[in-house]
Short mmCIF file of C-alpha atoms in Angstrom, two decimals:
data_model
loop_
_atom_site.label_atom_id
_atom_site.label_comp_id
_atom_site.label_asym_id
_atom_site.label_seq_id
_atom_site.Cartn_x
_atom_site.Cartn_y
_atom_site.Cartn_z
CA MET A 242 306.95 63.59 80.00
CA THR A 243 307.85 67.10 78.97
CA THR A 244 306.59 68.63 75.76
CA THR A 245 308.81 70.70 73.55
CA HIS A 246 308.13 73.63 71.30
CA SER A 247 309.22 72.39 67.93
CA HIS A 248 310.08 73.71 64.49
CA LEU A 249 306.74 72.28 63.33
CA ASP A 250 304.95 74.32 66.02
CA GLU A 251 306.56 77.43 64.61
CA GLU A 252 305.42 76.58 61.09
CA LEU A 253 301.88 75.87 62.32
CA GLN A 254 301.81 79.17 64.19
CA LEU A 255 302.91 81.00 61.03
CA LEU A 256 300.19 79.24 59.08
CA LYS A 257 297.64 80.28 61.69
CA THR A 258 298.84 83.89 61.62
CA ASP A 259 298.65 84.01 57.82
CA THR A 260 295.17 82.51 57.87
CA LEU A 261 293.99 85.07 60.43
CA ASN A 262 295.49 87.90 58.39
CA MET A 263 293.66 86.66 55.31
CA TRP A 264 290.50 86.43 57.42
CA LYS A 265 290.85 90.07 58.47
CA LEU A 266 291.34 91.15 54.87
CA VAL A 267 288.28 89.21 53.71
CA ARG A 268 286.14 90.74 56.49
CA GLN A 269 287.31 94.19 55.40
CA GLN A 270 286.33 93.34 51.83
CA VAL A 271 282.80 92.38 52.88
CA GLU A 272 282.51 95.49 55.07
CA LYS A 273 283.71 97.75 52.26
CA GLY A 274 281.22 96.05 49.93
CA LYS A 275 278.47 97.07 52.34
CA GLU A 276 279.70 100.66 52.60
CA ALA A 277 280.09 100.91 48.82
CA LEU A 278 276.48 99.76 48.43
CA ILE A 279 274.99 102.06 51.08
CA GLN A 280 276.98 105.14 50.02
CA HIS A 281 276.97 104.13 46.37
CA ASP A 282 280.70 104.73 46.48
CA LYS A 283 282.05 103.36 43.22
CA ASP A 284 285.65 104.18 44.11
CA LEU A 285 285.37 102.06 47.22
CA ALA A 286 283.79 99.30 45.14
CA ARG A 287 286.69 99.48 42.68
CA GLN A 288 289.08 99.25 45.62
CA VAL A 289 287.38 96.01 46.68
CA VAL A 290 287.83 94.64 43.16
CA ALA A 291 291.52 95.61 43.18
CA VAL A 292 292.20 94.18 46.64
CA GLU A 293 290.73 90.83 45.60
CA ARG A 294 294.16 90.14 44.08
CA ARG A 295 295.65 90.29 47.57
CA VAL A 296 293.11 87.76 48.79
CA ASN A 297 294.10 85.49 45.92
CA ALA A 298 297.78 85.94 46.77
CA TYR A 299 297.04 84.87 50.36
CA GLU A 300 295.25 81.80 49.08
CA LEU A 301 298.23 80.79 46.96
CA LYS A 302 300.67 81.39 49.80
CA ILE A 303 298.66 79.39 52.31
CA ASP A 304 298.21 76.56 49.80
CA ARG A 305 301.96 76.50 49.26
CA ASP A 306 302.71 76.63 52.99
CA CYS A 307 300.35 73.71 53.63
CA GLU A 308 301.99 71.74 50.83
CA ASN A 309 305.41 72.41 52.33
CA ILE A 310 304.28 71.41 55.82
CA PHE A 311 302.88 68.13 54.47
CA ALA A 312 306.04 67.46 52.47
CA LEU A 313 308.60 68.46 55.08
CA PHE A 314 307.00 67.61 58.42
CA THR A 315 304.48 64.82 57.70
CA PRO A 316 302.18 66.08 60.47
CA VAL A 317 300.01 63.60 62.38
CA ALA A 318 296.98 63.70 64.73
CA ILE A 319 295.91 67.24 65.72
CA ASP A 320 298.72 68.76 63.62
CA LEU A 321 297.48 66.88 60.55
CA ARG A 322 293.88 67.94 61.20
CA PHE A 323 295.04 71.54 61.69
CA VAL A 324 296.77 71.67 58.30
CA LEU A 325 293.87 69.92 56.55
CA ALA A 326 291.48 72.41 58.16
CA ALA A 327 293.72 75.35 57.21
CA LEU A 328 293.64 74.24 53.57
CA LYS A 329 289.86 74.12 53.52
CA ILE A 330 289.37 77.33 55.51
CA ASN A 331 291.75 78.98 53.06
CA SER A 332 289.53 77.91 50.19
CA ASN A 333 286.36 79.08 52.02
CA LEU A 334 287.91 82.49 52.73
CA GLU A 335 288.97 82.90 49.13
CA ARG A 336 285.39 82.19 48.02
CA ILE A 337 284.13 84.83 50.44
CA GLY A 338 286.68 87.21 48.92
CA ASP A 339 285.22 86.41 45.48
CA ILE A 340 281.74 87.15 46.83
CA ALA A 341 282.82 90.56 48.14
CA GLU A 342 284.31 91.31 44.73
CA GLY A 343 281.10 90.19 43.00
CA ILE A 344 279.03 92.49 45.21
CA ALA A 345 281.37 95.39 44.45
CA ARG A 346 280.92 94.78 40.71
CA PHE A 347 277.15 95.02 41.11
CA VAL A 348 277.62 98.40 42.80
CA ILE A 349 279.88 99.57 39.97
CA ASP A 350 277.30 98.45 37.40
CA ILE A 351 274.52 100.72 38.72
CA ASP A 352 274.82 104.43 37.98
CA LYS A 353 272.59 105.89 40.65
CA GLN A 354 272.22 105.50 44.40
CA PHE A 355 270.34 102.32 45.37
CA ASP A 356 266.86 103.13 46.64
CA PRO A 357 267.05 103.14 50.48
CA GLU A 358 263.57 101.66 50.59
CA LEU A 359 264.75 98.71 48.50
CA LEU A 360 267.74 98.17 50.81
CA LYS A 361 265.43 98.29 53.81
CA VAL A 362 262.74 95.89 52.62
CA ALA A 363 265.35 93.44 51.29
CA ARG A 364 267.13 93.54 54.69
CA ILE A 365 270.45 93.48 52.86
CA VAL A 366 272.38 95.67 55.31
CA GLU A 367 271.20 93.36 58.07
CA MET A 368 272.53 90.44 56.03
CA PHE A 369 275.88 92.14 55.59
CA ASP A 370 276.12 92.72 59.34
CA MET A 371 275.14 89.15 60.15
CA SER A 372 277.66 87.77 57.66
CA ASN A 373 280.46 89.89 58.99
CA ALA A 374 279.59 89.08 62.61
CA MET A 375 279.70 85.37 61.70
CA LEU A 376 283.08 85.84 60.05
CA LEU A 377 284.38 87.60 63.15
CA ASP A 378 283.06 84.89 65.49
CA ALA A 379 284.56 82.20 63.29
CA ALA A 380 287.95 83.92 63.34
CA GLN A 381 287.78 84.19 67.11
CA ALA A 382 286.74 80.54 67.45
CA TYR A 383 289.69 79.56 65.24
CA GLU A 384 292.18 81.76 67.04
CA GLN A 385 291.11 80.69 70.52
CA GLU A 386 290.22 77.09 69.64
CA ASP A 387 286.71 77.73 70.93
CA THR A 388 284.41 75.04 69.52
CA ARG A 389 281.48 76.30 71.61
CA LEU A 390 281.64 79.59 69.76
CA ALA A 391 282.08 77.75 66.45
CA ARG A 392 278.87 75.82 67.12
CA THR A 393 276.85 79.04 67.56
CA LEU A 394 277.49 79.78 63.89
CA PHE A 395 275.13 77.05 62.70
CA LYS A 396 272.13 78.86 64.19
CA LYS A 397 273.29 82.20 62.86
CA ASP A 398 273.54 80.77 59.36
CA GLU A 399 269.87 79.78 59.61
CA LYS A 400 268.95 83.44 60.15
CA LEU A 401 270.74 84.38 56.94
CA ASP A 402 268.84 81.60 55.18
CA GLU A 403 265.54 83.06 56.43
CA VAL A 404 266.28 86.47 54.94
CA ASN A 405 267.40 84.83 51.72
CA ASN A 406 264.23 82.72 51.51
CA GLU A 407 262.02 85.79 51.91
CA ALA A 408 264.02 87.84 49.43
CA SER A 409 262.43 86.72 46.18
CA TYR A 410 258.93 87.56 47.51
CA VAL A 411 260.03 90.90 48.92
CA ILE A 412 261.88 91.88 45.76
CA THR A 413 258.95 90.81 43.56
CA ASP A 414 256.63 93.05 45.55
CA TYR A 415 259.12 95.91 45.34
CA ILE A 416 259.49 95.53 41.56
CA LYS A 417 255.70 95.59 41.15
CA SER A 418 255.53 98.93 42.93
CA HIS A 419 258.79 100.30 41.38
CA PRO A 420 258.85 99.09 37.76
CA ASP A 421 261.64 101.55 36.91
CA ASN A 422 264.04 99.88 39.34
CA ILE A 423 264.07 96.36 37.97
CA ARG A 424 267.79 96.19 37.26
CA GLU A 425 268.90 97.42 40.67
CA SER A 426 266.32 95.17 42.34
CA LEU A 427 267.73 92.14 40.55
CA HIS A 428 271.24 93.19 41.57
CA ILE A 429 270.12 93.39 45.19
CA LEU A 430 268.57 89.92 44.91
CA SER A 431 271.87 88.60 43.49
CA MET A 432 273.79 90.22 46.35
CA ILE A 433 271.46 88.58 48.85
CA ARG A 434 272.10 85.20 47.22
CA LYS A 435 275.82 85.90 47.50
CA LEU A 436 275.61 86.89 51.15
CA GLU A 437 273.69 83.71 51.86
CA ARG A 438 276.74 81.89 50.44
CA VAL A 439 278.99 83.79 52.88
CA GLY A 440 276.92 82.19 55.65
CA ASP A 441 277.36 78.75 54.10
CA GLN A 442 281.10 79.22 53.70
CA THR A 443 281.41 80.41 57.30
CA LYS A 444 279.39 77.43 58.47
CA ASN A 445 281.83 75.18 56.60
CA ILE A 446 284.68 76.98 58.33
CA ALA A 447 283.03 76.29 61.72
CA GLU A 448 282.84 72.60 60.79
CA GLU A 449 286.55 72.62 59.98
CA ILE A 450 287.39 74.28 63.32
CA ILE A 451 285.46 71.59 65.19
CA PHE A 452 287.06 68.88 63.04
CA TYR A 453 290.55 70.07 63.85
CA ILE A 454 290.03 70.56 67.58
CA GLU A 455 287.64 67.71 68.44
CA ALA A 456 288.31 65.31 65.54
CA LYS A 457 284.56 65.23 64.86
CA VAL A 458 283.22 65.26 61.32
CA LEU A 459 280.05 67.36 61.19
CA LYS A 460 279.68 67.70 57.45
CA HIS A 461 276.37 66.51 56.06
CA LYS A 462 274.95 66.03 59.56
CA GLU A 463 271.72 67.84 60.31
CA PRO A 464 270.37 69.53 62.25
CA ASN A 465 271.76 69.36 65.81
CA LYS A 466 275.46 69.54 65.48
CA MET B 232 325.53 68.99 36.25
CA VAL B 233 324.48 70.57 39.49
CA LYS B 234 324.74 74.31 39.50
CA ASP B 235 327.08 75.92 41.97
CA TYR B 236 324.39 77.97 43.69
CA VAL B 237 326.32 79.58 46.53
CA LYS B 238 328.39 82.67 45.88
CA LYS B 239 330.56 82.59 49.00
CA PRO B 240 330.44 79.01 50.21
CA LYS B 241 331.50 77.97 53.70
CA VAL B 242 332.17 74.48 52.46
CA MET B 243 332.64 73.45 48.86
CA ALA B 244 333.42 70.36 46.86
CA LYS B 245 334.55 70.85 43.30
CA ASP B 246 334.72 67.95 40.88
CA VAL B 247 335.55 65.50 43.65
CA ASN B 248 336.31 61.92 42.65
CA LEU B 249 337.10 59.37 45.31
CA TYR B 250 338.32 55.82 44.80
CA TYR B 251 338.56 52.96 47.29
CA GLY B 252 341.19 50.97 45.36
CA ASP B 253 339.49 50.30 42.00
CA PHE B 254 336.04 51.25 43.22
CA HIS B 255 334.94 54.68 42.04
CA ALA B 256 332.90 55.80 45.07
CA LEU B 257 332.36 59.48 44.27
CA LYS B 258 332.02 60.63 40.69
CA GLY B 259 332.76 64.28 40.01
CA ILE B 260 330.83 65.81 42.87
CA THR B 261 330.45 69.57 42.84
CA LEU B 262 328.45 71.04 45.67
CA SER B 263 328.73 74.11 47.84
CA MET B 264 327.15 74.97 51.16
CA GLU B 265 326.37 78.33 52.63
CA GLU B 266 327.28 79.34 56.16
CA ASN B 267 324.69 78.70 58.89
CA THR B 268 322.60 76.30 56.88
CA VAL B 269 321.78 72.63 57.23
CA VAL B 270 322.42 70.45 54.21
CA ALA B 271 321.01 66.93 54.21
CA LEU B 272 322.69 64.20 52.17
CA ILE B 273 320.24 61.47 51.19
CA GLY B 274 320.35 58.41 48.99
CA PRO B 275 320.22 54.62 49.14
CA SER B 276 322.91 52.61 50.95
CA GLY B 277 326.21 52.65 49.13
CA CYS B 278 325.39 55.82 47.16
CA GLY B 279 328.43 57.66 48.54
CA LYS B 280 326.78 60.10 50.93
CA SER B 281 328.77 59.06 54.02
CA THR B 282 331.96 58.90 51.94
CA PHE B 283 331.22 62.44 50.78
CA LEU B 284 330.60 63.58 54.37
CA ARG B 285 333.95 62.13 55.45
CA CYS B 286 335.73 64.14 52.75
CA PHE B 287 335.21 67.27 54.82
CA ASN B 288 337.30 66.19 57.81
CA ARG B 289 339.56 63.85 55.83
CA MET B 290 338.36 60.78 57.64
CA ASN B 291 338.68 58.86 54.38
CA ASP B 292 342.46 59.22 54.87
CA LEU B 293 342.13 56.50 57.51
CA ILE B 294 340.89 53.97 54.94
CA PRO B 295 343.77 52.27 53.06
CA SER B 296 344.07 52.65 49.28
CA THR B 297 341.80 55.71 49.19
CA ARG B 298 342.51 58.22 46.47
CA ILE B 299 340.82 61.58 46.03
CA THR B 300 340.95 64.11 43.19
CA GLY B 301 339.33 67.54 42.85
CA TYR B 302 339.02 70.14 45.55
CA VAL B 303 337.40 70.11 48.97
CA MET B 304 337.40 73.63 50.30
CA VAL B 305 336.55 74.89 53.79
CA ASP B 306 336.62 78.66 54.28
CA GLY B 307 338.28 78.96 50.91
CA LYS B 308 341.17 76.62 51.78
CA ASP B 309 341.88 73.34 50.03
CA ILE B 310 341.83 70.86 52.90
CA ASN B 311 343.71 68.21 50.92
CA ASP B 312 346.61 70.57 50.34
CA ARG B 313 349.89 69.39 51.81
CA SER B 314 350.12 72.49 53.97
CA MET B 315 346.86 71.62 55.75
CA ASN B 316 347.27 70.47 59.34
CA VAL B 317 344.69 67.70 59.77
CA ASP B 318 344.43 68.17 63.54
CA GLU B 319 343.65 71.84 63.04
CA LEU B 320 341.13 70.94 60.37
CA ARG B 321 339.31 68.53 62.68
CA LYS B 322 339.16 71.16 65.41
CA ASN B 323 337.18 73.28 62.98
CA ILE B 324 335.03 70.43 61.70
CA GLY B 325 333.20 68.53 64.44
CA MET B 326 331.65 65.14 63.82
CA VAL B 327 328.81 63.16 65.38
CA PHE B 328 328.32 59.52 64.48
CA GLN B 329 325.39 57.18 64.13
CA LYS B 330 325.77 55.52 67.50
CA PRO B 331 326.57 57.58 70.58
CA ASN B 332 330.21 56.93 71.44
CA PRO B 333 330.98 58.62 74.75
CA PHE B 334 334.39 57.99 76.27
CA PRO B 335 334.56 55.85 79.42
CA LYS B 336 334.84 58.99 81.48
CA SER B 337 332.57 61.28 83.46
CA ILE B 338 330.01 63.46 81.73
CA PHE B 339 332.16 66.52 82.46
CA GLU B 340 335.38 64.93 81.19
CA ASN B 341 333.75 63.81 77.97
CA VAL B 342 333.00 67.41 77.07
CA ALA B 343 336.31 68.72 78.46
CA TYR B 344 338.30 66.10 76.56
CA GLY B 345 338.79 68.04 73.34
CA LEU B 346 339.99 71.09 75.25
CA ARG B 347 342.42 69.10 77.38
CA VAL B 348 344.01 67.31 74.41
CA ASN B 349 344.41 70.69 72.81
CA GLY B 350 346.42 71.83 75.78
CA VAL B 351 343.85 73.96 77.58
CA LYS B 352 344.63 73.85 81.31
CA GLU B 353 342.72 76.68 82.92
CA ALA B 354 340.02 75.03 85.06
CA LYS B 355 337.59 77.95 85.05
CA PHE B 356 337.74 78.27 81.28
CA ILE B 357 337.13 74.54 80.88
CA GLU B 358 334.20 74.63 83.32
CA GLU B 359 332.58 77.50 81.49
CA ARG B 360 333.06 75.91 78.10
CA VAL B 361 331.65 72.57 79.33
CA GLU B 362 328.59 74.29 80.75
CA ARG B 363 328.05 76.32 77.58
CA SER B 364 328.44 73.28 75.34
CA LEU B 365 326.01 71.25 77.43
CA LYS B 366 323.53 74.12 77.29
CA GLN B 367 323.94 74.39 73.52
CA SER B 368 323.24 70.70 73.18
CA ALA B 369 320.13 71.03 75.39
CA LEU B 370 321.52 68.60 77.96
CA TRP B 371 322.60 70.91 80.79
CA GLU B 372 319.36 70.82 82.78
CA GLU B 373 319.37 67.04 82.76
CA VAL B 374 322.99 66.54 83.83
CA LYS B 375 324.06 69.63 85.78
CA ASP B 376 323.76 67.79 89.12
CA LYS B 377 325.64 64.70 88.03
CA LEU B 378 328.56 65.92 85.98
CA LYS B 379 330.94 63.58 87.79
CA LYS B 380 328.86 60.50 86.94
CA SER B 381 329.90 58.18 84.14
CA ALA B 382 328.65 59.11 80.69
CA PHE B 383 327.44 55.52 80.34
CA GLU B 384 324.74 56.20 82.94
CA LEU B 385 322.95 58.45 80.46
CA SER B 386 320.24 57.23 78.08
CA GLY B 387 321.07 56.74 74.40
CA GLY B 388 319.50 60.06 73.46
CA GLN B 389 321.36 61.86 76.24
CA GLN B 390 324.62 60.19 75.23
CA GLN B 391 324.14 61.43 71.67
CA ARG B 392 323.53 64.98 72.90
CA LEU B 393 326.66 64.58 75.06
CA CYS B 394 328.61 63.67 71.92
CA ILE B 395 327.24 66.80 70.26
CA ALA B 396 328.33 68.85 73.31
CA ARG B 397 331.77 67.22 73.05
CA ALA B 398 331.98 68.23 69.40
CA LEU B 399 330.84 71.79 70.17
CA ALA B 400 333.30 72.31 73.06
CA ILE B 401 336.23 72.96 70.74
CA GLU B 402 334.16 75.50 68.83
CA PRO B 403 334.09 74.10 65.33
CA SER B 404 332.39 76.08 62.60
CA VAL B 405 331.15 73.04 60.70
CA LEU B 406 329.34 70.01 62.15
CA LEU B 407 329.21 66.73 60.28
CA MET B 408 326.49 64.34 61.37
CA ASP B 409 326.30 60.79 60.10
CA GLU B 410 322.78 59.54 60.83
CA PRO B 411 322.89 61.08 64.31
CA ALA B 412 319.42 59.93 65.34
CA SER B 413 319.03 56.58 63.64
CA ALA B 414 319.76 54.63 66.83
CA LEU B 415 317.40 56.71 68.98
CA ASP B 416 313.74 56.55 70.01
CA PRO B 417 311.27 59.09 68.57
CA ILE B 418 311.44 61.50 71.53
CA SER B 419 315.23 61.56 71.55
CA THR B 420 315.17 61.90 67.77
CA ALA B 421 312.86 64.91 68.06
CA LYS B 422 315.24 66.49 70.59
CA ILE B 423 318.24 65.98 68.30
CA GLU B 424 316.31 67.42 65.36
CA GLU B 425 315.29 70.48 67.35
CA LEU B 426 318.88 70.85 68.43
CA ILE B 427 320.07 70.78 64.81
CA TYR B 428 317.49 73.44 63.98
CA GLU B 429 318.81 75.62 66.84
CA LEU B 430 322.48 75.03 66.13
CA LYS B 431 322.32 76.13 62.53
CA ASN B 432 322.29 79.73 63.73
CA GLN B 433 325.92 79.28 64.68
CA TYR B 434 327.18 76.36 62.63
CA THR B 435 327.14 74.97 59.13
CA ILE B 436 325.74 71.47 59.44
CA ILE B 437 325.97 68.61 56.98
CA ILE B 438 323.84 65.64 57.93
CA VAL B 439 323.58 62.20 56.37
CA THR B 440 320.20 60.64 56.94
CA HIS B 441 318.19 57.69 55.71
CA ASN B 442 315.07 59.23 57.13
CA MET B 443 313.30 61.33 54.49
CA GLN B 444 311.09 63.05 57.03
CA GLN B 445 314.14 63.99 59.05
CA ALA B 446 315.77 65.58 56.01
CA GLY B 447 312.52 67.47 55.46
CA ARG B 448 312.26 68.65 59.02
CA VAL B 449 315.81 69.80 59.67
CA SER B 450 317.50 70.87 56.46
CA ASP B 451 317.54 73.94 54.24
CA LYS B 452 319.08 72.14 51.28
CA THR B 453 318.93 68.51 50.33
CA ALA B 454 321.36 66.66 48.09
CA PHE B 455 320.39 63.32 46.56
CA PHE B 456 323.18 60.86 45.80
CA TYR B 457 322.89 57.73 43.69
CA MET B 458 325.67 55.30 42.81
CA GLY B 459 328.40 57.79 43.60
CA GLU B 460 326.81 60.65 41.65
CA LEU B 461 325.12 63.76 42.91
CA ILE B 462 321.81 63.59 41.08
CA GLU B 463 320.18 66.72 42.42
CA CYS B 464 320.62 69.37 45.08
CA ASP B 465 318.10 72.09 45.78
CA ASP B 466 316.12 73.82 48.52
CA THR B 467 314.61 71.10 50.68
CA LYS B 468 311.12 72.50 50.02
CA THR B 469 311.66 72.11 46.30
CA MET B 470 313.22 68.66 46.64
CA PHE B 471 310.25 67.41 48.64
CA THR B 472 307.50 69.04 46.62
CA ASN B 473 308.81 69.17 43.08
CA PRO B 474 312.14 67.40 42.47
CA LYS B 475 313.48 67.78 38.95
CA HIS B 476 314.75 64.25 38.46
CA THR B 477 312.63 61.13 38.28
CA ARG B 478 315.20 59.20 40.30
CA THR B 479 314.98 61.72 43.14
CA GLN B 480 311.21 61.50 43.07
CA ASN B 481 311.27 57.71 43.08
CA TYR B 482 313.66 57.69 46.02
CA ILE B 483 311.90 60.22 48.25
CA THR B 484 308.52 58.63 47.58
CA GLY B 485 309.93 55.25 48.62
CA ARG B 486 309.56 53.65 45.20
CA PHE B 487 313.14 52.46 45.14
CA GLY B 488 316.17 52.40 47.39
#
């Protein structure tokens, strides 16, 4: 039996391209959030806040495209799982976009450069890098239908959790020795909490990638996925 | 009232009423269709969608005691005008029916038929046109080595694509399709649907279908008919995600009809 390239395939490819474009934008938002924090670049932070509208526009477009594909093509099997996964990944990416915006607002709220020592002990730059690397791996796993790569994200998320779990102790110690920096310390702790959520969202995305390719439901299954 | 949404329509019906004797089959239909688009006509049995389709090549003329009022325009010309040559009209408006109806001739002759009855004699021209039509209907690769074989040796799906090639051979600008895939298996149906999607680049296609998913997959606009009235016509995306009328919604969701 021969297989044909259909109109539905074209629509699915467009959906995939849009999702990957949104992905790229969201990664840029997180990366700019990091730069804004390190450089204390308020203009860059304001840019992140402004660009969040584009992330939201992507979310609405992808939602609408999924709705149209369901309504017009009634996809089944792997096509159905792909569109279901795209809907959820879309929502995860939009949340990550919100997180990047939230981080940028913390940067805007503080008037002086964040103390490099605080950034170092809190390991926040490391968290940014881990989050963005996870996002990149997830995008690659999605683009290349690579479930092996998707599965590596579960371990990486645990590393983010470790940093997050240590954060309250580290920040408490820092505040004790730097009582003038309480506000910025609390902002850093909030950012760490947010970056931990980026890991969770990316882990959810990995679950969706595996669901769509292998038809396996991994949600709420711990620990060896 | 359905708004006349096309500025320069390829095909247009304006206030069309059609009667079979005393039966009022089409009630004041106004609808226009843009060039190079696919318009799907949907609705329950007896709603008038096939009758409406047949208005465009005057096939209703063949049914006794039929009376039509209003205007049916193709390329800006009233096709019911006395000056209209019906044979010329049907050269411009191809039609494909529900069941494949190849002639009891070879595959080649089926496609060449329209050219021959129109007086074309040049063999090379006919050969080229047959090949092009069979390629357009995505059948060439399957039949190129057996063009002399009887059309009846082909599968149902192949026969239907042959009928599409036959319609395309005389280079119409409009294609009318009356449930062209309803007698076919899912694979053949998918091939016909893909073909419709490809052909719309060159033709204006009006398709009657009972299959909601098919209307969704192949058409740009969808028109919903009910009891001889045009209830709603809009972009297919809108019709299938947010129809304006409750009756349309009930029909496309399978709650009546």
